[in-house]
Amino acid sequence: MLDELQALEQEALAAVAAAADGPALDAVQSEYVGKKGRLSGVLRTVGSLPPEQRGPVGKAANLARRAVEAAIEARRGDLIAAADANLGETEWVDATLPPPAARAAAGRLGGTVHPITALVRDMEEIFLSMGFDTLDGPWVEDDRHNFGALNIPADHPARDMQDTYWLSDGNLLRTHTSPVQVRAMEASAPPIRAVCLGRVFRHEELDATHENTFHQAEGFFVDRGVSVGHMLYVLRTLLREILDDDVQVRLRPSYFPFVEPGFEMDVTFRGKWMELLGCGMVHPYVLEQGGIDPSVYSGFAFGLGIDRLVMLKHGVEDVRHFMGGDLRFLRQFAGGLEG
Ligand code: DAH
């Protein structure tokens, strides 16, 4: 019986030494010295031994149990100390990461940059690199800034081309970003080099190529001696950056009330000429309306549709996707807009 006890104690001590972590040690503890453990079992049988054996066996079993319990506590202390020493390796947290739940959800629910916003940001950066300021203007405009000062008087047929949302107070939702030209000239003196990329509104019948809310980029440069050559350089640089390194451009004469001469610019894209934007030399009347002397200064201006450019670039076939809010459409742009 005493030999058996000693073998059991050795076995228990070996198991304690082999326990690699807290849970393994707990298992060893309950196997040998727990209530139903094997050493406790020996103690419970002491009462049924012949009287002369009860003393020595009981004493040996108690000693064995205490030795095993002490070994377990010592081992537990060692394991905790080792884990603490390793804390820097095993328990470090990257405090810049979102919490795990947010990370798990991000694949399904995370936001993405809207393709229009992405192009607006790219274009603003390109213009900044050419020394242009970016300006904002109000969405609710007055007649003078949207039309009159741009050489579009009340009876002018150009008003019909821009179906307007009129407000009950006589103001309107801007139909183009050109009014920002006038506001910029009123607010500062030449040289003025600025762009406005923003939302415009037209009372349109909606279809695949017509939206009532879309986006334009308006650029203008007013200074002494500004010419069509400057305009060509700026537009070619812009289009090469956003479309393709070897984009070709050409000007065709066209008419817009606020420029003289006025042009449409075409670009080559995927082997074809595409009509892309309106531009020209700011009309002397418009300079005057902005408080700038047309006998001293000249300027160029251009306006282009951002939605159309994104459609071209990414093969989007229906302009209504942009304002439609369908996440399946928007998530296609999750990886950014490169390429
Ligand atoms: N404002 C015009 C439109 O909405 C676009 C435009 C054409 C702007 C010629 C210009 C320009 O600055 O010179 O259709």
mmCIF file of C-alpha atoms and ligand atoms in Angstrom:
data_model
loop_
_atom_site.group_PDB
_atom_site.id
_atom_site.type_symbol
_atom_site.label_atom_id
_atom_site.label_comp_id
_atom_site.label_asym_id
_atom_site.label_seq_id
_atom_site.Cartn_x
_atom_site.Cartn_y
_atom_site.Cartn_z
ATOM 1 C CA MET A 1 0.000 0.000 0.000
ATOM 2 C CA LEU A 2 2.777 2.425 0.907
ATOM 3 C CA ASP A 3 4.645 1.564 -2.322
ATOM 4 C CA GLU A 4 1.494 2.199 -4.286
ATOM 5 C CA LEU A 5 1.120 5.564 -2.612
ATOM 6 C CA GLN A 6 4.669 6.510 -3.397
ATOM 7 C CA ALA A 7 4.232 5.543 -7.075
ATOM 8 C CA LEU A 8 1.042 7.618 -7.240
ATOM 9 C CA GLU A 9 2.825 10.630 -5.727
ATOM 10 C CA GLN A 10 5.664 10.342 -8.278
ATOM 11 C CA GLU A 11 3.167 10.081 -11.101
ATOM 12 C CA ALA A 12 1.296 13.170 -9.842
ATOM 13 C CA LEU A 13 4.498 15.224 -9.489
ATOM 14 C CA ALA A 14 5.551 14.296 -13.028
ATOM 15 C CA ALA A 15 2.134 15.346 -14.345
ATOM 16 C CA VAL A 16 2.424 18.694 -12.500
ATOM 17 C CA ALA A 17 5.825 19.339 -14.016
ATOM 18 C CA ALA A 18 4.489 18.523 -17.492
ATOM 19 C CA ALA A 19 1.410 20.789 -17.276
ATOM 20 C CA ALA A 20 2.080 23.490 -19.888
ATOM 21 C CA ASP A 21 -0.574 26.002 -18.890
ATOM 22 C CA GLY A 22 -3.277 26.891 -16.377
ATOM 23 C CA PRO A 23 -6.025 24.634 -17.755
ATOM 24 C CA ALA A 24 -3.647 21.635 -17.980
ATOM 25 C CA LEU A 25 -2.624 22.238 -14.379
ATOM 26 C CA ASP A 26 -6.292 22.431 -13.292
ATOM 27 C CA ALA A 27 -6.858 19.026 -14.904
ATOM 28 C CA VAL A 28 -3.906 17.529 -13.042
ATOM 29 C CA GLN A 29 -5.157 19.021 -9.798
ATOM 30 C CA SER A 30 -8.585 17.507 -10.082
ATOM 31 C CA GLU A 31 -7.220 14.108 -11.230
ATOM 32 C CA TYR A 32 -4.975 13.658 -8.170
ATOM 33 C CA VAL A 33 -6.014 15.936 -5.320
ATOM 34 C CA GLY A 34 -9.550 17.070 -6.221
ATOM 35 C CA LYS A 35 -12.515 15.786 -4.215
ATOM 36 C CA LYS A 36 -12.782 12.718 -6.399
ATOM 37 C CA GLY A 37 -9.076 12.605 -7.149
ATOM 38 C CA ARG A 38 -6.941 9.507 -6.848
ATOM 39 C CA LEU A 39 -4.914 10.595 -3.752
ATOM 40 C CA SER A 40 -8.084 11.709 -2.007
ATOM 41 C CA GLY A 41 -9.486 8.276 -2.881
ATOM 42 C CA VAL A 42 -6.651 6.590 -0.955
ATOM 43 C CA LEU A 43 -7.357 8.735 2.095
ATOM 44 C CA ARG A 44 -11.003 7.726 2.042
ATOM 45 C CA THR A 45 -10.077 4.006 2.117
ATOM 46 C CA VAL A 46 -7.831 4.387 5.205
ATOM 47 C CA GLY A 47 -10.787 3.688 7.535
ATOM 48 C CA SER A 48 -11.288 0.246 6.042
ATOM 49 C CA LEU A 49 -7.675 -0.851 6.555
ATOM 50 C CA PRO A 50 -6.572 -3.178 9.368
ATOM 51 C CA PRO A 51 -6.087 -0.920 12.445
ATOM 52 C CA GLU A 52 -2.286 -1.278 12.550
ATOM 53 C CA GLN A 53 -1.975 0.068 8.974
ATOM 54 C CA ARG A 54 -4.336 2.992 9.346
ATOM 55 C CA GLY A 55 -1.778 5.285 11.065
ATOM 56 C CA PRO A 56 1.176 4.909 8.680
ATOM 57 C CA VAL A 57 -0.918 4.801 5.507
ATOM 58 C CA GLY A 58 -3.054 7.748 6.563
ATOM 59 C CA LYS A 59 0.044 9.766 7.414
ATOM 60 C CA ALA A 60 1.820 8.856 4.143
ATOM 61 C CA ALA A 61 -1.266 9.655 2.068
ATOM 62 C CA ASN A 62 -1.630 13.061 3.747
ATOM 63 C CA LEU A 63 2.045 13.853 3.151
ATOM 64 C CA ALA A 64 1.766 12.771 -0.469
ATOM 65 C CA ARG A 65 -1.291 14.940 -1.003
ATOM 66 C CA ARG A 66 0.367 17.958 0.607
ATOM 67 C CA ALA A 67 3.500 17.462 -1.504
ATOM 68 C CA VAL A 68 1.445 17.311 -4.692
ATOM 69 C CA GLU A 69 -0.613 20.382 -3.680
ATOM 70 C CA ALA A 70 2.557 22.341 -2.934
ATOM 71 C CA ALA A 71 4.006 21.315 -6.299
ATOM 72 C CA ILE A 72 0.827 22.476 -8.039
ATOM 73 C CA GLU A 73 0.938 25.919 -6.404
ATOM 74 C CA ALA A 74 4.617 26.332 -7.231
ATOM 75 C CA ARG A 75 3.978 25.318 -10.841
ATOM 76 C CA ARG A 76 1.061 27.732 -11.072
ATOM 77 C CA GLY A 77 3.295 30.571 -9.874
ATOM 78 C CA ASP A 78 5.910 29.691 -12.481
ATOM 79 C CA LEU A 79 3.363 29.591 -15.286
ATOM 80 C CA ILE A 80 1.957 33.002 -14.335
ATOM 81 C CA ALA A 81 5.415 34.543 -14.109
ATOM 82 C CA ALA A 82 6.333 33.131 -17.525
ATOM 83 C CA ALA A 83 3.111 34.470 -19.071
ATOM 84 C CA ASP A 84 3.761 37.919 -17.542
ATOM 85 C CA ALA A 85 7.278 37.964 -18.907
ATOM 86 C CA ASN A 86 5.858 37.188 -22.357
ATOM 87 C CA LEU A 87 3.096 39.765 -22.217
ATOM 88 C CA GLY A 88 4.771 42.073 -24.716
ATOM 89 C CA GLU A 89 4.764 39.260 -27.281
ATOM 90 C CA THR A 90 1.386 37.708 -26.691
ATOM 91 C CA GLU A 91 -0.937 40.431 -25.511
ATOM 92 C CA TRP A 92 0.039 43.563 -27.445
ATOM 93 C CA VAL A 93 -2.736 45.634 -28.908
ATOM 94 C CA ASP A 94 -2.567 47.855 -31.976
ATOM 95 C CA ALA A 95 -4.430 50.836 -30.566
ATOM 96 C CA THR A 96 -4.856 52.309 -34.053
ATOM 97 C CA LEU A 97 -7.056 49.422 -35.246
ATOM 98 C CA PRO A 98 -10.846 49.631 -35.032
ATOM 99 C CA PRO A 99 -12.334 47.184 -32.500
ATOM 100 C CA PRO A 100 -12.576 43.571 -33.729
ATOM 101 C CA ALA A 101 -16.337 43.748 -34.253
ATOM 102 C CA ALA A 102 -16.001 46.808 -36.473
ATOM 103 C CA ARG A 103 -13.192 45.102 -38.355
ATOM 104 C CA ALA A 104 -15.272 42.029 -38.977
ATOM 105 C CA ALA A 105 -18.177 44.160 -40.185
ATOM 106 C CA ALA A 106 -16.035 46.379 -42.398
ATOM 107 C CA GLY A 107 -15.871 43.806 -45.156
ATOM 108 C CA ARG A 108 -19.647 43.830 -45.413
ATOM 109 C CA LEU A 109 -20.726 47.215 -44.160
ATOM 110 C CA GLY A 110 -17.803 49.593 -44.403
ATOM 111 C CA GLY A 111 -18.096 52.874 -46.268
ATOM 112 C CA THR A 112 -16.331 53.584 -49.537
ATOM 113 C CA VAL A 113 -15.473 56.825 -51.277
ATOM 114 C CA HIS A 114 -18.111 57.721 -53.866
ATOM 115 C CA PRO A 115 -16.620 57.566 -57.385
ATOM 116 C CA ILE A 116 -17.624 61.200 -58.022
ATOM 117 C CA THR A 117 -15.940 62.315 -54.796
ATOM 118 C CA ALA A 118 -12.830 60.352 -55.722
ATOM 119 C CA LEU A 119 -12.536 62.097 -59.087
ATOM 120 C CA VAL A 120 -13.287 65.491 -57.533
ATOM 121 C CA ARG A 121 -10.413 64.968 -55.093
ATOM 122 C CA ASP A 122 -8.060 63.883 -57.872
ATOM 123 C CA MET A 123 -8.986 66.880 -59.997
ATOM 124 C CA GLU A 124 -8.609 69.331 -57.139
ATOM 125 C CA GLU A 125 -5.128 68.027 -56.541
ATOM 126 C CA ILE A 126 -4.175 68.413 -60.204
ATOM 127 C CA PHE A 127 -5.504 71.988 -60.245
ATOM 128 C CA LEU A 128 -3.710 72.818 -57.015
ATOM 129 C CA SER A 129 -0.471 71.596 -58.585
ATOM 130 C CA MET A 130 -1.050 74.111 -61.408
ATOM 131 C CA GLY A 131 -1.549 76.941 -58.934
ATOM 132 C CA PHE A 132 -5.357 77.083 -58.934
ATOM 133 C CA ASP A 133 -7.388 77.795 -55.806
ATOM 134 C CA THR A 134 -10.490 75.730 -55.142
ATOM 135 C CA LEU A 135 -13.650 77.705 -54.507
ATOM 136 C CA ASP A 136 -17.154 76.935 -53.354
ATOM 137 C CA GLY A 137 -20.326 78.683 -54.320
ATOM 138 C CA PRO A 138 -23.924 78.553 -53.125
ATOM 139 C CA TRP A 139 -26.316 75.936 -54.543
ATOM 140 C CA VAL A 140 -29.140 78.430 -54.223
ATOM 141 C CA GLU A 141 -28.247 81.224 -56.625
ATOM 142 C CA ASP A 142 -29.832 84.440 -57.777
ATOM 143 C CA ASP A 143 -30.790 85.171 -61.348
ATOM 144 C CA ARG A 144 -27.980 87.659 -61.808
ATOM 145 C CA HIS A 145 -25.122 85.310 -60.919
ATOM 146 C CA ASN A 146 -26.540 82.245 -62.661
ATOM 147 C CA PHE A 147 -27.683 84.078 -65.811
ATOM 148 C CA GLY A 148 -27.599 87.887 -66.076
ATOM 149 C CA ALA A 149 -23.952 88.597 -65.268
ATOM 150 C CA LEU A 150 -23.008 85.673 -67.521
ATOM 151 C CA ASN A 151 -24.505 87.512 -70.461
ATOM 152 C CA ILE A 152 -27.724 85.487 -70.439
ATOM 153 C CA PRO A 153 -30.473 88.160 -70.142
ATOM 154 C CA ALA A 154 -34.097 87.310 -69.358
ATOM 155 C CA ASP A 155 -35.223 86.699 -72.914
ATOM 156 C CA HIS A 156 -32.114 84.806 -73.994
ATOM 157 C CA PRO A 157 -32.716 81.413 -75.641
ATOM 158 C CA ALA A 158 -29.777 79.911 -73.660
ATOM 159 C CA ARG A 159 -32.084 79.913 -70.623
ATOM 160 C CA ASP A 160 -34.182 77.258 -72.337
ATOM 161 C CA MET A 161 -31.153 74.974 -72.632
ATOM 162 C CA GLN A 162 -30.805 74.944 -68.866
ATOM 163 C CA ASP A 163 -34.177 73.926 -67.471
ATOM 164 C CA THR A 164 -34.209 75.604 -64.140
ATOM 165 C CA TYR A 165 -35.622 74.779 -60.716
ATOM 166 C CA TRP A 166 -37.030 78.137 -59.669
ATOM 167 C CA LEU A 167 -37.715 78.785 -56.010
ATOM 168 C CA SER A 168 -40.777 80.687 -54.847
ATOM 169 C CA ASP A 169 -38.646 83.686 -53.775
ATOM 170 C CA GLY A 170 -37.286 84.173 -57.312
ATOM 171 C CA ASN A 171 -33.964 82.487 -56.611
ATOM 172 C CA LEU A 172 -33.002 79.220 -58.258
ATOM 173 C CA LEU A 173 -30.851 76.102 -57.879
ATOM 174 C CA ARG A 174 -27.711 76.837 -59.861
ATOM 175 C CA THR A 175 -27.866 75.176 -63.270
ATOM 176 C CA HIS A 176 -24.098 75.289 -63.764
ATOM 177 C CA THR A 177 -20.936 76.197 -61.844
ATOM 178 C CA SER A 178 -20.262 79.274 -64.026
ATOM 179 C CA PRO A 179 -21.775 81.701 -61.449
ATOM 180 C CA VAL A 180 -18.724 80.992 -59.283
ATOM 181 C CA GLN A 181 -16.651 82.849 -61.913
ATOM 182 C CA VAL A 182 -18.666 85.986 -61.294
ATOM 183 C CA ARG A 183 -18.504 85.611 -57.532
ATOM 184 C CA ALA A 184 -14.727 85.136 -57.657
ATOM 185 C CA MET A 185 -14.221 88.231 -59.812
ATOM 186 C CA GLU A 186 -16.448 90.274 -57.516
ATOM 187 C CA ALA A 187 -14.496 89.106 -54.487
ATOM 188 C CA SER A 188 -10.943 89.606 -55.700
ATOM 189 C CA ALA A 189 -8.716 91.307 -58.236
ATOM 190 C CA PRO A 190 -6.660 89.577 -60.944
ATOM 191 C CA PRO A 191 -4.687 87.448 -61.179
ATOM 192 C CA ILE A 192 -7.457 84.971 -60.368
ATOM 193 C CA ARG A 193 -6.807 81.298 -60.935
ATOM 194 C CA ALA A 194 -9.542 79.130 -59.505
ATOM 195 C CA VAL A 195 -11.695 76.049 -59.913
ATOM 196 C CA CYS A 196 -15.031 75.128 -58.461
ATOM 197 C CA LEU A 197 -16.062 71.486 -58.437
ATOM 198 C CA GLY A 198 -19.604 71.066 -57.266
ATOM 199 C CA ARG A 199 -23.203 70.099 -57.630
ATOM 200 C CA VAL A 200 -25.600 71.582 -60.174
ATOM 201 C CA PHE A 201 -29.311 71.040 -60.727
ATOM 202 C CA ARG A 202 -31.549 70.929 -63.771
ATOM 203 C CA HIS A 203 -35.201 70.244 -64.195
ATOM 204 C CA GLU A 204 -34.637 67.272 -66.504
ATOM 205 C CA GLU A 205 -36.589 64.263 -67.606
ATOM 206 C CA LEU A 206 -34.445 61.463 -66.099
ATOM 207 C CA ASP A 207 -32.920 58.800 -68.294
ATOM 208 C CA ALA A 208 -29.603 56.996 -68.681
ATOM 209 C CA THR A 209 -27.816 60.187 -69.723
ATOM 210 C CA HIS A 210 -29.821 62.822 -67.818
ATOM 211 C CA GLU A 211 -29.909 63.436 -64.093
ATOM 212 C CA ASN A 212 -31.481 66.389 -62.301
ATOM 213 C CA THR A 213 -28.503 66.548 -59.918
ATOM 214 C CA PHE A 214 -25.028 66.250 -61.338
ATOM 215 C CA HIS A 215 -21.530 67.681 -60.961
ATOM 216 C CA GLN A 216 -19.454 70.172 -62.884
ATOM 217 C CA ALA A 217 -15.939 71.502 -62.730
ATOM 218 C CA GLU A 218 -15.555 75.156 -63.598
ATOM 219 C CA GLY A 219 -12.113 76.628 -64.071
ATOM 220 C CA PHE A 220 -10.995 80.127 -64.933
ATOM 221 C CA PHE A 221 -7.887 82.219 -65.131
ATOM 222 C CA VAL A 222 -8.015 86.002 -65.385
ATOM 223 C CA ASP A 223 -4.860 88.095 -65.716
ATOM 224 C CA ARG A 224 -3.023 90.330 -68.140
ATOM 225 C CA GLY A 225 -2.299 88.598 -71.430
ATOM 226 C CA VAL A 226 -4.138 85.320 -70.843
ATOM 227 C CA SER A 227 -4.685 83.517 -74.145
ATOM 228 C CA VAL A 228 -6.248 80.424 -75.692
ATOM 229 C CA GLY A 229 -2.770 78.875 -75.525
ATOM 230 C CA HIS A 230 -2.809 79.006 -71.726
ATOM 231 C CA MET A 231 -6.222 77.388 -71.731
ATOM 232 C CA LEU A 232 -5.076 74.581 -74.018
ATOM 233 C CA TYR A 233 -2.110 73.851 -71.794
ATOM 234 C CA VAL A 234 -4.183 73.677 -68.608
ATOM 235 C CA LEU A 235 -6.908 71.511 -70.136
ATOM 236 C CA ARG A 236 -4.493 69.158 -71.837
ATOM 237 C CA THR A 237 -2.548 68.713 -68.601
ATOM 238 C CA LEU A 238 -5.740 68.005 -66.665
ATOM 239 C CA LEU A 239 -7.067 65.482 -69.164
ATOM 240 C CA ARG A 240 -3.773 63.670 -69.497
ATOM 241 C CA GLU A 241 -3.624 63.267 -65.740
ATOM 242 C CA ILE A 242 -7.141 61.955 -65.337
ATOM 243 C CA LEU A 243 -7.659 59.991 -68.551
ATOM 244 C CA ASP A 244 -4.519 58.932 -70.292
ATOM 245 C CA ASP A 245 -0.933 60.130 -70.807
ATOM 246 C CA ASP A 246 -1.280 60.485 -74.560
ATOM 247 C CA VAL A 247 -4.743 61.994 -74.794
ATOM 248 C CA GLN A 248 -5.052 64.339 -77.802
ATOM 249 C CA VAL A 249 -7.298 67.389 -77.617
ATOM 250 C CA ARG A 250 -8.874 69.618 -80.258
ATOM 251 C CA LEU A 251 -11.014 72.751 -80.181
ATOM 252 C CA ARG A 252 -14.105 73.305 -82.290
ATOM 253 C CA PRO A 253 -15.767 76.741 -82.463
ATOM 254 C CA SER A 254 -18.957 76.812 -80.441
ATOM 255 C CA TYR A 255 -21.245 79.265 -78.718
ATOM 256 C CA PHE A 256 -21.742 80.014 -75.034
ATOM 257 C CA PRO A 257 -23.011 83.477 -74.086
ATOM 258 C CA PHE A 258 -20.287 84.013 -71.463
ATOM 259 C CA VAL A 259 -17.253 83.401 -73.689
ATOM 260 C CA GLU A 260 -15.996 84.937 -76.922
ATOM 261 C CA PRO A 261 -14.597 83.135 -78.787
ATOM 262 C CA GLY A 262 -16.220 79.958 -77.449
ATOM 263 C CA PHE A 263 -15.170 76.383 -78.119
ATOM 264 C CA GLU A 264 -15.999 72.820 -77.469
ATOM 265 C CA MET A 265 -13.077 70.605 -76.666
ATOM 266 C CA ASP A 266 -12.885 67.015 -77.893
ATOM 267 C CA VAL A 267 -10.486 64.373 -76.586
ATOM 268 C CA THR A 268 -9.308 61.084 -77.986
ATOM 269 C CA PHE A 269 -10.332 58.316 -75.676
ATOM 270 C CA ARG A 270 -9.931 54.604 -76.509
ATOM 271 C CA GLY A 271 -9.323 55.490 -80.144
ATOM 272 C CA LYS A 272 -12.313 57.802 -80.643
ATOM 273 C CA TRP A 273 -12.882 61.557 -80.545
ATOM 274 C CA MET A 274 -15.318 62.452 -77.778
ATOM 275 C CA GLU A 275 -16.938 65.788 -77.129
ATOM 276 C CA LEU A 276 -16.015 66.662 -73.576
ATOM 277 C CA LEU A 277 -16.351 70.241 -72.407
ATOM 278 C CA GLY A 278 -17.138 73.871 -73.150
ATOM 279 C CA CYS A 279 -14.556 76.624 -72.915
ATOM 280 C CA GLY A 280 -13.447 79.951 -74.280
ATOM 281 C CA MET A 281 -12.160 83.430 -73.524
ATOM 282 C CA VAL A 282 -14.239 85.138 -70.849
ATOM 283 C CA HIS A 283 -16.617 87.594 -72.550
ATOM 284 C CA PRO A 284 -15.722 91.269 -71.908
ATOM 285 C CA TYR A 285 -19.245 91.840 -70.608
ATOM 286 C CA VAL A 286 -18.730 89.111 -67.980
ATOM 287 C CA LEU A 287 -15.399 90.644 -66.888
ATOM 288 C CA GLU A 288 -17.151 94.005 -66.511
ATOM 289 C CA GLN A 289 -19.939 92.420 -64.480
ATOM 290 C CA GLY A 290 -17.268 90.999 -62.195
ATOM 291 C CA GLY A 291 -15.730 94.464 -61.792
ATOM 292 C CA ILE A 292 -12.700 93.760 -63.984
ATOM 293 C CA ASP A 293 -11.543 96.056 -66.789
ATOM 294 C CA PRO A 294 -11.618 94.083 -70.073
ATOM 295 C CA SER A 295 -9.246 96.546 -71.728
ATOM 296 C CA VAL A 296 -6.540 95.510 -69.249
ATOM 297 C CA TYR A 297 -7.331 91.903 -68.448
ATOM 298 C CA SER A 298 -8.378 88.798 -70.295
ATOM 299 C CA GLY A 299 -9.246 85.336 -69.092
ATOM 300 C CA PHE A 300 -10.216 81.850 -70.111
ATOM 301 C CA ALA A 301 -12.942 79.685 -68.614
ATOM 302 C CA PHE A 302 -14.120 76.136 -69.030
ATOM 303 C CA GLY A 303 -16.827 73.887 -67.689
ATOM 304 C CA LEU A 304 -17.064 70.123 -67.786
ATOM 305 C CA GLY A 305 -19.377 67.441 -66.508
ATOM 306 C CA ILE A 306 -17.753 65.317 -63.833
ATOM 307 C CA ASP A 307 -20.363 62.551 -63.928
ATOM 308 C CA ARG A 308 -19.768 62.054 -67.634
ATOM 309 C CA LEU A 309 -16.047 61.819 -67.066
ATOM 310 C CA VAL A 310 -16.479 59.117 -64.410
ATOM 311 C CA MET A 311 -18.813 57.250 -66.774
ATOM 312 C CA LEU A 312 -16.221 57.400 -69.541
ATOM 313 C CA LYS A 313 -13.395 56.364 -67.301
ATOM 314 C CA HIS A 314 -15.137 53.419 -65.668
ATOM 315 C CA GLY A 315 -17.635 52.343 -68.283
ATOM 316 C CA VAL A 316 -20.677 53.305 -66.186
ATOM 317 C CA GLU A 317 -23.651 53.090 -68.536
ATOM 318 C CA ASP A 318 -26.328 54.944 -66.563
ATOM 319 C CA VAL A 319 -25.831 58.342 -64.897
ATOM 320 C CA ARG A 320 -28.661 57.588 -62.447
ATOM 321 C CA HIS A 321 -26.417 55.121 -60.589
ATOM 322 C CA PHE A 322 -24.467 58.004 -59.059
ATOM 323 C CA MET A 323 -27.329 59.442 -57.027
ATOM 324 C CA GLY A 324 -29.232 56.166 -56.718
ATOM 325 C CA GLY A 325 -27.628 55.030 -53.476
ATOM 326 C CA ASP A 326 -27.460 51.368 -54.530
ATOM 327 C CA LEU A 327 -24.648 49.955 -52.416
ATOM 328 C CA ARG A 328 -23.908 47.189 -54.909
ATOM 329 C CA PHE A 329 -22.968 49.889 -57.423
ATOM 330 C CA LEU A 330 -20.955 51.919 -54.922
ATOM 331 C CA ARG A 331 -19.014 48.948 -53.512
ATOM 332 C CA GLN A 332 -17.552 48.217 -56.920
ATOM 333 C CA PHE A 333 -15.377 51.254 -56.263
ATOM 334 C CA ALA A 334 -14.262 50.044 -52.804
ATOM 335 C CA GLY A 335 -10.706 49.432 -53.936
ATOM 336 C CA GLY A 336 -10.186 53.018 -55.071
ATOM 337 C CA LEU A 337 -10.306 54.340 -58.591
ATOM 338 C CA GLU A 338 -6.823 53.733 -59.879
ATOM 339 C CA GLY A 339 -6.548 52.472 -63.430
HETATM 340 N N1 DAH B 1 -21.734 76.506 -68.029
HETATM 341 C C1 DAH B 1 -21.764 75.662 -69.201
HETATM 342 C C2 DAH B 1 -22.814 74.578 -68.997
HETATM 343 O O1 DAH B 1 -23.223 74.343 -67.960
HETATM 344 C C3 DAH B 1 -20.422 75.004 -69.400
HETATM 345 C C4 DAH B 1 -19.381 75.968 -69.814
HETATM 346 C C5 DAH B 1 -19.136 76.216 -71.132
HETATM 347 C C6 DAH B 1 -18.620 76.653 -68.877
HETATM 348 C C7 DAH B 1 -18.176 77.117 -71.553
HETATM 349 C C8 DAH B 1 -17.648 77.554 -69.259
HETATM 350 C C9 DAH B 1 -17.432 77.772 -70.616
HETATM 351 O O2 DAH B 1 -16.899 78.216 -68.395
HETATM 352 O O3 DAH B 1 -16.483 78.660 -71.000
HETATM 353 O O4 DAH B 1 -23.204 73.949 -69.942
#
